């Protein structure tokens, strides 16, 4: 039996942190700030609003529809991505930024998958505007960390380590 290695443990710790922060933030704004009934709260005028959106698609509501097939297709896709990233992390020695990126992407994917399975849609609530330009789209903590994780992989390289196998 193979020994679980440090990279995987650190990724899973980050995943847990991201999922907890994501789910707590959604619960807080929906029920403690009552966004579920008010639908919009101005936090920093002209910059940050909490604007509730039930996203049944992917980013910016692309491919959104009420079909259960689409919901399970997106859950399946997230599961494949998470599984693939964990398998890669298990088999490969990662650099520090990859550990961070993997933890963010996997944690964000799981956070949004929890929403899809429990609510039927992803709960988006952060809405940012600037300079008088209206932004109709909302996002959440999971979306933000997925974006940052993907950015880290794109900007700093992916798979640029010397060892391709930890065995």
PDB file of C-alpha atoms in Angstrom:
ATOM      1  CA  UNK A   1       0.000   0.000   0.000  1.00  0.00           C
ATOM      2  CA  UNK A   2       1.359   3.417  -0.949  1.00  0.00           C
ATOM      3  CA  UNK A   3       2.022   6.001   1.680  1.00  0.00           C
ATOM      4  CA  UNK A   4      -0.083   9.180   1.457  1.00  0.00           C
ATOM      5  CA  UNK A   5       2.341  12.007   0.835  1.00  0.00           C
ATOM      6  CA  UNK A   6       2.602  15.547   2.100  1.00  0.00           C
ATOM      7  CA  UNK A   7       1.416  17.298  -1.098  1.00  0.00           C
ATOM      8  CA  UNK A   8      -1.875  15.429  -1.040  1.00  0.00           C
ATOM      9  CA  UNK A   9      -2.402  16.151   2.658  1.00  0.00           C
ATOM     10  CA  UNK A  10      -1.730  19.871   2.114  1.00  0.00           C
ATOM     11  CA  UNK A  11      -4.079  19.948  -0.886  1.00  0.00           C
ATOM     12  CA  UNK A  12      -6.837  18.270   1.136  1.00  0.00           C
ATOM     13  CA  UNK A  13      -6.332  20.716   4.019  1.00  0.00           C
ATOM     14  CA  UNK A  14      -6.726  23.626   1.577  1.00  0.00           C
ATOM     15  CA  UNK A  15      -9.775  21.957   0.042  1.00  0.00           C
ATOM     16  CA  UNK A  16     -11.381  21.687   3.472  1.00  0.00           C
ATOM     17  CA  UNK A  17     -10.615  25.345   4.242  1.00  0.00           C
ATOM     18  CA  UNK A  18     -12.030  26.542   0.908  1.00  0.00           C
ATOM     19  CA  UNK A  19     -15.205  24.434   1.189  1.00  0.00           C
ATOM     20  CA  UNK A  20     -15.879  25.589   4.752  1.00  0.00           C
ATOM     21  CA  UNK A  21     -15.306  29.276   3.906  1.00  0.00           C
ATOM     22  CA  UNK A  22     -17.418  29.004   0.757  1.00  0.00           C
ATOM     23  CA  UNK A  23     -20.355  27.270   2.435  1.00  0.00           C
ATOM     24  CA  UNK A  24     -20.249  29.490   5.545  1.00  0.00           C
ATOM     25  CA  UNK A  25     -20.185  32.651   3.409  1.00  0.00           C
ATOM     26  CA  UNK A  26     -23.221  31.467   1.454  1.00  0.00           C
ATOM     27  CA  UNK A  27     -25.133  30.554   4.615  1.00  0.00           C
ATOM     28  CA  UNK A  28     -24.231  33.871   6.242  1.00  0.00           C
ATOM     29  CA  UNK A  29     -25.362  36.119   3.394  1.00  0.00           C
ATOM     30  CA  UNK A  30     -28.468  34.074   2.608  1.00  0.00           C
ATOM     31  CA  UNK A  31     -29.806  33.622   6.126  1.00  0.00           C
ATOM     32  CA  UNK A  32     -27.987  35.955   8.527  1.00  0.00           C
ATOM     33  CA  UNK A  33     -28.065  38.968   6.192  1.00  0.00           C
ATOM     34  CA  UNK A  34     -31.397  37.770   4.745  1.00  0.00           C
ATOM     35  CA  UNK A  35     -30.238  38.016   1.130  1.00  0.00           C
ATOM     36  CA  UNK A  36     -32.612  35.171   0.299  1.00  0.00           C
ATOM     37  CA  UNK A  37     -35.494  37.626   0.827  1.00  0.00           C
ATOM     38  CA  UNK A  38     -33.920  41.001   0.007  1.00  0.00           C
ATOM     39  CA  UNK A  39     -32.057  39.757  -3.110  1.00  0.00           C
ATOM     40  CA  UNK A  40     -29.639  42.731  -3.043  1.00  0.00           C
ATOM     41  CA  UNK A  41     -27.565  44.481  -0.379  1.00  0.00           C
ATOM     42  CA  UNK A  42     -25.278  47.399  -1.142  1.00  0.00           C
ATOM     43  CA  UNK A  43     -22.040  46.774   0.782  1.00  0.00           C
ATOM     44  CA  UNK A  44     -19.631  49.386  -0.628  1.00  0.00           C
ATOM     45  CA  UNK A  45     -21.618  51.826  -2.798  1.00  0.00           C
ATOM     46  CA  UNK A  46     -20.538  51.760  -6.432  1.00  0.00           C
ATOM     47  CA  UNK A  47     -18.103  48.890  -5.878  1.00  0.00           C
ATOM     48  CA  UNK A  48     -19.457  45.862  -4.018  1.00  0.00           C
ATOM     49  CA  UNK A  49     -22.994  44.510  -3.725  1.00  0.00           C
ATOM     50  CA  UNK A  50     -24.413  41.257  -2.506  1.00  0.00           C
ATOM     51  CA  UNK A  51     -26.740  40.309  -5.348  1.00  0.00           C
ATOM     52  CA  UNK A  52     -28.314  36.857  -5.195  1.00  0.00           C
ATOM     53  CA  UNK A  53     -28.165  34.721  -8.320  1.00  0.00           C
ATOM     54  CA  UNK A  54     -29.037  31.037  -8.624  1.00  0.00           C
ATOM     55  CA  UNK A  55     -26.630  29.825 -11.314  1.00  0.00           C
ATOM     56  CA  UNK A  56     -27.769  26.616 -13.009  1.00  0.00           C
ATOM     57  CA  UNK A  57     -25.033  26.791 -15.632  1.00  0.00           C
ATOM     58  CA  UNK A  58     -21.304  27.398 -15.614  1.00  0.00           C
ATOM     59  CA  UNK A  59     -19.519  30.760 -15.434  1.00  0.00           C
ATOM     60  CA  UNK A  60     -21.787  33.720 -16.163  1.00  0.00           C
ATOM     61  CA  UNK A  61     -24.737  31.336 -16.430  1.00  0.00           C
ATOM     62  CA  UNK A  62     -23.531  29.761 -19.681  1.00  0.00           C
ATOM     63  CA  UNK A  63     -25.409  26.577 -20.602  1.00  0.00           C
ATOM     64  CA  UNK A  64     -27.975  27.254 -17.868  1.00  0.00           C
ATOM     65  CA  UNK A  65     -31.285  25.447 -18.010  1.00  0.00           C
ATOM     66  CA  UNK A  66     -33.667  23.710 -15.626  1.00  0.00           C
ATOM     67  CA  UNK A  67     -32.854  20.242 -16.901  1.00  0.00           C
ATOM     68  CA  UNK A  68     -31.747  17.765 -14.221  1.00  0.00           C
ATOM     69  CA  UNK A  69     -29.518  16.286 -16.916  1.00  0.00           C
ATOM     70  CA  UNK A  70     -27.468  19.498 -17.071  1.00  0.00           C
ATOM     71  CA  UNK A  71     -27.133  19.587 -13.271  1.00  0.00           C
ATOM     72  CA  UNK A  72     -25.801  16.032 -13.161  1.00  0.00           C
ATOM     73  CA  UNK A  73     -23.611  16.597 -16.206  1.00  0.00           C
ATOM     74  CA  UNK A  74     -21.952  19.533 -14.416  1.00  0.00           C
ATOM     75  CA  UNK A  75     -21.634  17.511 -11.188  1.00  0.00           C
ATOM     76  CA  UNK A  76     -20.053  14.683 -13.206  1.00  0.00           C
ATOM     77  CA  UNK A  77     -17.649  17.070 -14.925  1.00  0.00           C
ATOM     78  CA  UNK A  78     -16.586  18.558 -11.575  1.00  0.00           C
ATOM     79  CA  UNK A  79     -16.082  15.042 -10.201  1.00  0.00           C
ATOM     80  CA  UNK A  80     -13.869  14.103 -13.158  1.00  0.00           C
ATOM     81  CA  UNK A  81     -11.784  17.270 -12.775  1.00  0.00           C
ATOM     82  CA  UNK A  82     -11.381  16.781  -9.023  1.00  0.00           C
ATOM     83  CA  UNK A  83     -10.515  13.092  -9.481  1.00  0.00           C
ATOM     84  CA  UNK A  84      -8.031  13.857 -12.237  1.00  0.00           C
ATOM     85  CA  UNK A  85      -6.305  16.548 -10.221  1.00  0.00           C
ATOM     86  CA  UNK A  86      -6.071  14.339  -7.123  1.00  0.00           C
ATOM     87  CA  UNK A  87      -4.704  11.458  -9.198  1.00  0.00           C
ATOM     88  CA  UNK A  88      -2.117  13.775 -10.773  1.00  0.00           C
ATOM     89  CA  UNK A  89      -1.149  15.157  -7.344  1.00  0.00           C
ATOM     90  CA  UNK A  90      -0.781  11.622  -6.018  1.00  0.00           C
ATOM     91  CA  UNK A  91       1.460  10.542  -8.884  1.00  0.00           C
ATOM     92  CA  UNK A  92       3.579  13.684  -9.303  1.00  0.00           C
ATOM     93  CA  UNK A  93       5.767  15.808  -7.075  1.00  0.00           C
ATOM     94  CA  UNK A  94       4.181  19.241  -7.127  1.00  0.00           C
ATOM     95  CA  UNK A  95       5.804  22.612  -6.637  1.00  0.00           C
ATOM     96  CA  UNK A  96       4.404  24.874  -3.894  1.00  0.00           C
ATOM     97  CA  UNK A  97       2.252  26.984  -6.229  1.00  0.00           C
ATOM     98  CA  UNK A  98       0.714  23.854  -7.752  1.00  0.00           C
ATOM     99  CA  UNK A  99      -0.308  22.646  -4.292  1.00  0.00           C
ATOM    100  CA  UNK A 100      -2.012  26.002  -3.683  1.00  0.00           C
ATOM    101  CA  UNK A 101      -3.651  26.028  -7.124  1.00  0.00           C
ATOM    102  CA  UNK A 102      -4.883  22.438  -6.834  1.00  0.00           C
ATOM    103  CA  UNK A 103      -6.317  23.083  -3.365  1.00  0.00           C
ATOM    104  CA  UNK A 104      -8.136  26.179  -4.606  1.00  0.00           C
ATOM    105  CA  UNK A 105      -9.538  24.581  -7.770  1.00  0.00           C
ATOM    106  CA  UNK A 106     -10.619  21.358  -6.087  1.00  0.00           C
ATOM    107  CA  UNK A 107     -12.095  23.180  -3.071  1.00  0.00           C
ATOM    108  CA  UNK A 108     -14.011  25.588  -5.295  1.00  0.00           C
ATOM    109  CA  UNK A 109     -15.327  22.774  -7.473  1.00  0.00           C
ATOM    110  CA  UNK A 110     -16.529  20.870  -4.414  1.00  0.00           C
ATOM    111  CA  UNK A 111     -18.134  23.996  -2.916  1.00  0.00           C
ATOM    112  CA  UNK A 112     -20.131  24.643  -6.072  1.00  0.00           C
ATOM    113  CA  UNK A 113     -20.995  20.949  -6.419  1.00  0.00           C
ATOM    114  CA  UNK A 114     -22.429  20.961  -2.893  1.00  0.00           C
ATOM    115  CA  UNK A 115     -24.706  23.842  -3.992  1.00  0.00           C
ATOM    116  CA  UNK A 116     -25.813  22.029  -7.149  1.00  0.00           C
ATOM    117  CA  UNK A 117     -26.713  18.893  -5.212  1.00  0.00           C
ATOM    118  CA  UNK A 118     -28.336  20.597  -2.203  1.00  0.00           C
ATOM    119  CA  UNK A 119     -29.923  23.675  -3.830  1.00  0.00           C
ATOM    120  CA  UNK A 120     -30.254  22.691  -7.486  1.00  0.00           C
ATOM    121  CA  UNK A 121     -28.039  25.636  -8.498  1.00  0.00           C
ATOM    122  CA  UNK A 122     -24.853  27.395  -7.454  1.00  0.00           C
ATOM    123  CA  UNK A 123     -25.423  30.249  -5.006  1.00  0.00           C
ATOM    124  CA  UNK A 124     -23.708  33.381  -6.342  1.00  0.00           C
ATOM    125  CA  UNK A 125     -23.840  36.608  -4.361  1.00  0.00           C
ATOM    126  CA  UNK A 126     -20.745  38.790  -4.885  1.00  0.00           C
ATOM    127  CA  UNK A 127     -21.265  41.520  -7.467  1.00  0.00           C
ATOM    128  CA  UNK A 128     -18.558  44.053  -8.232  1.00  0.00           C
ATOM    129  CA  UNK A 129     -18.823  47.199 -10.300  1.00  0.00           C
ATOM    130  CA  UNK A 130     -16.471  50.023 -11.004  1.00  0.00           C
ATOM    131  CA  UNK A 131     -16.399  53.414 -12.546  1.00  0.00           C
ATOM    132  CA  UNK A 132     -20.134  53.547 -13.273  1.00  0.00           C
ATOM    133  CA  UNK A 133     -20.088  50.363 -15.357  1.00  0.00           C
ATOM    134  CA  UNK A 134     -22.923  47.995 -14.428  1.00  0.00           C
ATOM    135  CA  UNK A 135     -21.928  44.357 -14.018  1.00  0.00           C
ATOM    136  CA  UNK A 136     -24.936  41.987 -14.166  1.00  0.00           C
ATOM    137  CA  UNK A 137     -22.981  38.921 -13.009  1.00  0.00           C
ATOM    138  CA  UNK A 138     -22.480  37.593  -9.508  1.00  0.00           C
ATOM    139  CA  UNK A 139     -19.961  35.055  -8.243  1.00  0.00           C
ATOM    140  CA  UNK A 140     -18.980  33.401  -4.965  1.00  0.00           C
ATOM    141  CA  UNK A 141     -15.913  32.422  -2.946  1.00  0.00           C
ATOM    142  CA  UNK A 142     -15.649  29.074  -4.788  1.00  0.00           C
ATOM    143  CA  UNK A 143     -15.631  30.855  -8.155  1.00  0.00           C
ATOM    144  CA  UNK A 144     -12.994  33.284  -6.912  1.00  0.00           C
ATOM    145  CA  UNK A 145     -10.583  30.598  -5.705  1.00  0.00           C
ATOM    146  CA  UNK A 146     -11.074  28.529  -8.886  1.00  0.00           C
ATOM    147  CA  UNK A 147     -10.160  31.636 -10.890  1.00  0.00           C
ATOM    148  CA  UNK A 148      -7.082  32.320  -8.718  1.00  0.00           C
ATOM    149  CA  UNK A 149      -6.011  28.651  -8.853  1.00  0.00           C
ATOM    150  CA  UNK A 150      -6.332  28.517 -12.641  1.00  0.00           C
ATOM    151  CA  UNK A 151      -4.470  31.836 -12.897  1.00  0.00           C
ATOM    152  CA  UNK A 152      -1.608  30.462 -10.800  1.00  0.00           C
ATOM    153  CA  UNK A 153      -1.312  27.433 -13.095  1.00  0.00           C
ATOM    154  CA  UNK A 154      -1.404  29.597 -16.222  1.00  0.00           C
ATOM    155  CA  UNK A 155       0.977  32.291 -14.995  1.00  0.00           C
ATOM    156  CA  UNK A 156       3.544  30.184 -13.198  1.00  0.00           C
ATOM    157  CA  UNK A 157       3.416  27.027 -15.250  1.00  0.00           C
ATOM    158  CA  UNK A 158       1.982  23.621 -14.692  1.00  0.00           C
ATOM    159  CA  UNK A 159       4.006  20.433 -14.447  1.00  0.00           C
ATOM    160  CA  UNK A 160       7.361  22.206 -14.500  1.00  0.00           C
ATOM    161  CA  UNK A 161       8.971  19.966 -11.935  1.00  0.00           C
ATOM    162  CA  UNK A 162      11.860  17.563 -12.348  1.00  0.00           C
ATOM    163  CA  UNK A 163      10.205  14.471 -10.918  1.00  0.00           C
ATOM    164  CA  UNK A 164       7.256  13.036 -12.804  1.00  0.00           C
ATOM    165  CA  UNK A 165       6.605  10.221 -10.353  1.00  0.00           C
ATOM    166  CA  UNK A 166       6.657  10.027  -6.554  1.00  0.00           C
ATOM    167  CA  UNK A 167       7.068   6.270  -6.387  1.00  0.00           C
TER     168      UNK A 167
END
